Structure formats: C-alpha cells, structure tokens
C-alpha cells in the first residue's frame, strides 16, 4: 500500500484509534516510557487536527484502559500528567477550536482534579459539532457490565420491563450513548488485537492494523487507513 494516498471519497463519519506503541517508540530511542507518552500526545494533537480538516465527525481514542493501572506508578502518573496538561490546554483554546469532548470510562478512579477537568471540558463544549471521545479508564467489558447493571436496576425498580430491552435501548446505557458506531478502527504498533476496546460498538467496524508506532503516526498514515477502508467490501451479513 503506497503512502500518501489521497481519496476523493468522503471519510468515515466515525474513526476510532487504539493509540499504541508509545513504550516501544521510547525504547527504540533509549528514552524513558513517559517520553513515549509525551510524543504520543503530540501525535494525538496532530491527528485530531487532521481529522477535523478531513471532516471526520467523531474521533474516539483509547488513551488509558481499565488494565493500564497494572503499569508502574511512575508511568501511570506520567500519563495522568499529560492528560491534565492536554485538558488544560483544550479548555484554554475551547472557543477557538470548537471541539466537543466526551469521556468514555469510569472517571471516578481518576484524581479529583482530573475529573473536574473532564467535566468542565464536557460541559463547556457540549454545543460544538466535531466530537472527540476520550476513552479514559475505559474497558469494553466494564462498559457492558455497567450498562447491564443500570438496566437491571431500573427493571428492579419497575421503571423498565425486561421484554423492552432491544439492541437500540441497550446502546443508550453505554458510555457511547447517541454516538454512531465507528466505521473504522485503527490500531498502530503492529499488535493485532482489540485489547478490550469498544467491544459492543465494533460489531461491524473495519479494522486496520498498521506497523507504525503511535508517536510516528502522521496524516499520511490516516490517509492510508482510510484508503484501505474504502477498498473493503462491507456486507453487514448480506451478499
Ligand atoms: C499506548 O502505548 C499508551 C497506553 C497504553 C497508555 P504503550 O505504552 O502501550 O506502548 P507499548 O505497547 O508498550 O509500545
Ligand atoms: C491498549 O493498549 C490500551 C491503550 C492504547 C490505551 P495496551 O498496550 O494496553 O494493550 P495490550 O497490553 O498490548 O493488549
Ligand atoms: Mg501497548
């Protein structure tokens, strides 16, 4: 597949990215893992801007999983600090950038300061159109269990009947309520697995796995992934 491929077809409405490979990028350069995360944050800024230029309506990024707490305290603290810096900057530039922020995940485990930044970003941007969904302390299974628990609670209280539950209704209990499913999910870094990302929403997504580490991810790589997406034949179970 050639780099720098441009297509005149419209991009997918919703692109999701597993931002992976920061640690390996740092290792290759003899730097600490946190330097890889800092470079990953730069790649995110670059790609979020490029998505806006292309007219992508929703960009969902996997920033921290429910499993990532297993990492060293130093690494986790480094990632949280980068998130804090990014959100402070996003709040500062809110009126200029006009991006809507949503957060998918259980924020209650984050520091009160970070939770407040997430809440402010969500509230202050809710009228904007282009949307970035940050998956923070996010796990696909955790999301589904929470949704099931919430529906069960409402059923137990008599506000819902079990027979009422449809796929559409259930989707409304997920973090992604009201967000259309992603058409394209990209995983850089060479790994070919889902790692608990958007398990429900990815039912018919096209996956593109790429051999580039996230900090090196450039607009050309996104063009390449979109080109690959357009070459796929999406059948949705039909013929
Ligand atoms: C992704 O990069 C960032 C997070 C999971 C927070 P990694 O840190 O997983 O990078 P690798 O996979 O070790 O290279
Ligand atoms: C997935 O990457 C999570 C994020 C990118 C935030 P991981 O690096 O945590 O996934 P595994 O461990 O390779 O499955
Ligand atoms: Mg990884």
XYZ file of C-alpha atoms and ligand atoms in Angstrom:
268
model
C 0.000 0.000 0.000
C 1.508 3.323 -1.022
C 1.844 6.103 1.476
C 0.367 9.496 0.649
C -2.669 8.018 -0.956
C -5.484 10.537 -1.048
C -9.032 9.709 -1.852
C -11.832 11.946 -3.015
C -14.395 9.734 -1.258
C -15.785 11.148 1.988
C -14.004 9.866 5.119
C -15.817 7.609 7.589
C -18.070 9.586 9.922
C -16.515 7.987 12.972
C -12.913 6.804 13.306
C -11.577 5.130 16.441
C -7.899 4.661 17.248
C -6.047 2.452 19.727
C -3.079 4.758 20.350
C -0.484 2.033 20.902
C 3.293 1.795 20.663
C 4.469 4.699 22.831
C 6.630 2.485 25.035
C 8.368 0.751 22.124
C 8.970 4.103 20.438
C 10.719 5.385 23.570
C 12.736 2.176 23.990
C 13.996 2.371 20.416
C 15.301 5.838 21.162
C 16.751 4.938 24.562
C 14.261 7.224 26.319
C 12.010 6.603 29.353
C 8.497 5.310 28.582
C 6.985 8.626 29.677
C 8.843 10.345 26.806
C 6.999 7.943 24.504
C 3.680 9.010 26.006
C 4.587 12.681 25.556
C 5.346 12.010 21.886
C 2.071 10.061 21.692
C 0.192 13.100 22.993
C 1.754 15.155 20.179
C 0.640 12.559 17.649
C -2.872 12.817 19.039
C -2.910 16.613 18.575
C -1.687 16.186 15.005
C -4.216 13.515 14.076
C -7.162 15.211 15.810
C -6.445 18.355 13.780
C -6.128 16.374 10.595
C -9.430 14.562 11.241
C -11.102 17.939 11.540
C -9.600 19.057 8.230
C -10.925 15.899 6.586
C -14.417 16.392 8.009
C -14.475 13.350 10.304
C -17.388 13.939 12.706
C -16.337 11.674 15.570
C -12.864 10.633 16.682
C -12.650 8.139 19.538
C -9.261 7.481 21.070
C -8.152 4.852 23.552
C -5.972 6.779 25.988
C -5.989 4.596 29.125
C -7.580 1.202 29.685
C -9.007 -0.408 32.817
C -5.989 -2.745 32.576
C -3.348 0.001 32.286
C -3.314 0.508 36.084
C -1.044 -2.561 36.155
C 1.830 -0.360 34.986
C 4.363 1.264 37.294
C 3.142 4.119 39.434
C 5.643 6.387 37.728
C 4.316 5.577 34.265
C 0.662 5.976 35.306
C 1.449 9.325 36.965
C 3.255 10.450 33.800
C 0.244 9.614 31.622
C -2.144 11.375 34.013
C 0.033 14.476 33.977
C -0.011 14.565 30.173
C -3.779 14.244 30.218
C -4.054 17.085 32.685
C -1.829 19.302 30.548
C -3.790 18.453 27.446
C -7.167 19.178 29.040
C -5.990 22.472 30.488
C -4.806 23.494 27.051
C -8.063 22.283 25.457
C -10.078 24.343 27.944
C -7.949 27.389 27.189
C -8.450 27.030 23.435
C -12.038 25.851 23.607
C -13.667 28.781 21.796
C -11.022 28.740 19.098
C -11.055 25.004 18.383
C -14.777 24.341 18.870
C -14.359 20.630 19.546
C -16.875 18.737 21.628
C -15.353 16.476 24.286
C -16.828 13.322 25.720
C -15.180 10.864 28.072
C -15.862 7.134 27.945
C -14.822 5.256 31.052
C -15.090 5.202 34.819
C -13.683 8.591 35.735
C -14.219 8.051 39.471
C -10.810 6.405 39.773
C -9.037 9.490 38.425
C -7.805 12.295 40.669
C -10.496 14.832 41.662
C -8.547 17.469 39.718
C -8.558 15.417 36.530
C -12.232 14.528 36.990
C -13.062 18.211 37.247
C -11.134 18.993 34.053
C -13.027 16.235 32.211
C -16.362 17.512 33.481
C -15.543 21.119 32.569
C -14.384 20.102 29.097
C -17.607 18.138 28.549
C -19.858 20.886 29.824
C -18.167 23.784 28.108
C -18.042 22.067 24.712
C -21.428 20.402 24.522
C -22.706 22.674 21.751
C -19.869 22.043 19.307
C -20.185 19.609 16.430
C -16.890 17.849 15.796
C -16.526 15.381 18.634
C -13.567 13.745 20.340
C -14.338 10.844 22.660
C -11.548 10.133 25.106
C -11.513 6.615 26.499
C -10.066 7.007 29.992
C -10.041 4.149 32.470
C -12.115 2.506 29.775
C -12.801 -1.183 29.262
C -15.314 -2.616 26.802
C -16.422 -5.348 29.193
C -16.663 -2.917 32.079
C -18.838 -0.656 29.923
C -21.226 -3.501 29.053
C -21.459 -4.705 32.663
C -22.249 -1.174 33.864
C -24.953 -0.809 31.241
C -26.475 -4.166 32.200
C -26.358 -3.223 35.879
C -28.108 0.078 35.220
C -30.852 -1.554 33.161
C -31.294 -4.253 35.829
C -31.603 -1.564 38.494
C -34.310 0.234 36.535
C -36.124 -3.055 35.917
C -35.945 -3.931 39.617
C -37.429 -0.536 40.442
C -40.252 -1.169 37.972
C -39.196 1.604 35.575
C -38.342 -0.889 32.778
C -39.598 -4.292 31.724
C -37.075 -6.987 30.631
C -39.040 -7.588 27.372
C -38.499 -3.955 26.473
C -34.760 -4.398 26.052
C -33.581 -4.103 22.449
C -30.138 -3.527 20.986
C -31.005 0.148 20.458
C -32.238 0.614 24.022
C -29.205 -1.181 25.456
C -26.819 1.003 23.430
C -28.321 4.005 25.218
C -26.901 2.743 28.525
C -23.339 2.642 27.192
C -20.792 5.457 27.530
C -21.239 5.950 23.785
C -24.987 6.711 24.013
C -26.064 8.784 20.993
C -22.753 8.313 19.186
C -22.944 6.297 15.949
C -20.758 3.175 15.813
C -17.271 3.659 14.351
C -16.922 2.531 10.745
C -13.141 2.300 11.012
C -10.920 1.258 13.923
C -7.179 1.733 13.534
C -4.533 0.047 15.658
C -0.962 1.119 15.042
C 2.085 -0.566 16.669
C 1.823 -3.913 14.886
C -0.351 -5.623 17.525
C -3.399 -7.355 16.091
C -5.826 -7.449 18.962
C -8.691 -5.422 20.371
C -7.463 -5.132 23.994
C -10.969 -4.530 25.391
C -11.762 -1.546 23.126
C -15.336 -0.744 22.010
C -16.494 -4.371 22.167
C -20.148 -3.534 21.565
C -19.672 -0.676 19.112
C -17.188 -2.516 16.879
C -19.643 -5.214 15.765
C -19.317 -4.205 12.102
C -16.321 -1.889 12.165
C -13.493 -2.351 9.672
C -10.186 -2.914 11.472
C -6.948 -1.612 10.029
C -3.784 -2.773 11.806
C -0.660 -0.809 10.950
C 3.043 -1.316 11.501
C 3.785 2.196 12.702
C 4.274 3.191 16.345
C 1.717 5.743 17.518
C 4.212 8.631 18.137
C 5.261 8.310 14.462
C 1.670 8.295 13.189
C 1.274 11.020 10.567
C -1.610 12.301 8.401
C -0.298 10.054 5.587
C -0.956 7.006 7.759
C -4.519 8.120 8.322
C -4.955 8.586 4.558
C -3.598 5.086 4.082
C -6.039 3.598 6.619
C -8.987 5.454 5.058
C -7.894 4.261 1.607
C -7.837 0.679 2.881
C -11.282 1.191 4.432
C -12.698 2.338 1.087
C -11.310 -0.744 -0.644
C -13.134 -3.080 1.740
C -16.468 -4.540 0.780
C -18.788 -4.070 3.746
C -21.616 -6.611 3.576
C -23.181 -6.461 7.070
C -24.160 -10.113 6.754
C -25.768 -9.658 3.325
C -24.394 -10.805 -0.011
C -0.052 3.062 24.415
O 1.314 2.805 24.284
C -0.351 4.039 25.521
C -1.076 3.448 26.648
C -1.454 2.201 26.764
C -1.393 4.345 27.753
P 2.020 1.684 25.159
O 2.548 2.316 26.387
O 1.130 0.511 25.357
O 3.225 1.299 24.198
P 3.855 -0.131 24.011
O 2.743 -1.053 23.595
O 4.439 -0.539 25.332
O 4.882 0.054 22.951
C -4.401 -0.673 24.643
O -3.034 -0.815 24.564
C -4.770 0.489 25.520
C -4.400 1.815 25.020
C -3.818 2.075 23.889
C -4.775 2.911 25.868
P -2.227 -1.788 25.542
O -0.797 -1.608 25.199
O -2.627 -1.553 26.938
O -2.752 -3.226 25.098
P -2.033 -4.640 25.180
O -1.478 -4.773 26.560
O -0.957 -4.641 24.147
O -3.090 -5.641 24.859
Mg 0.847 -1.195 24.251
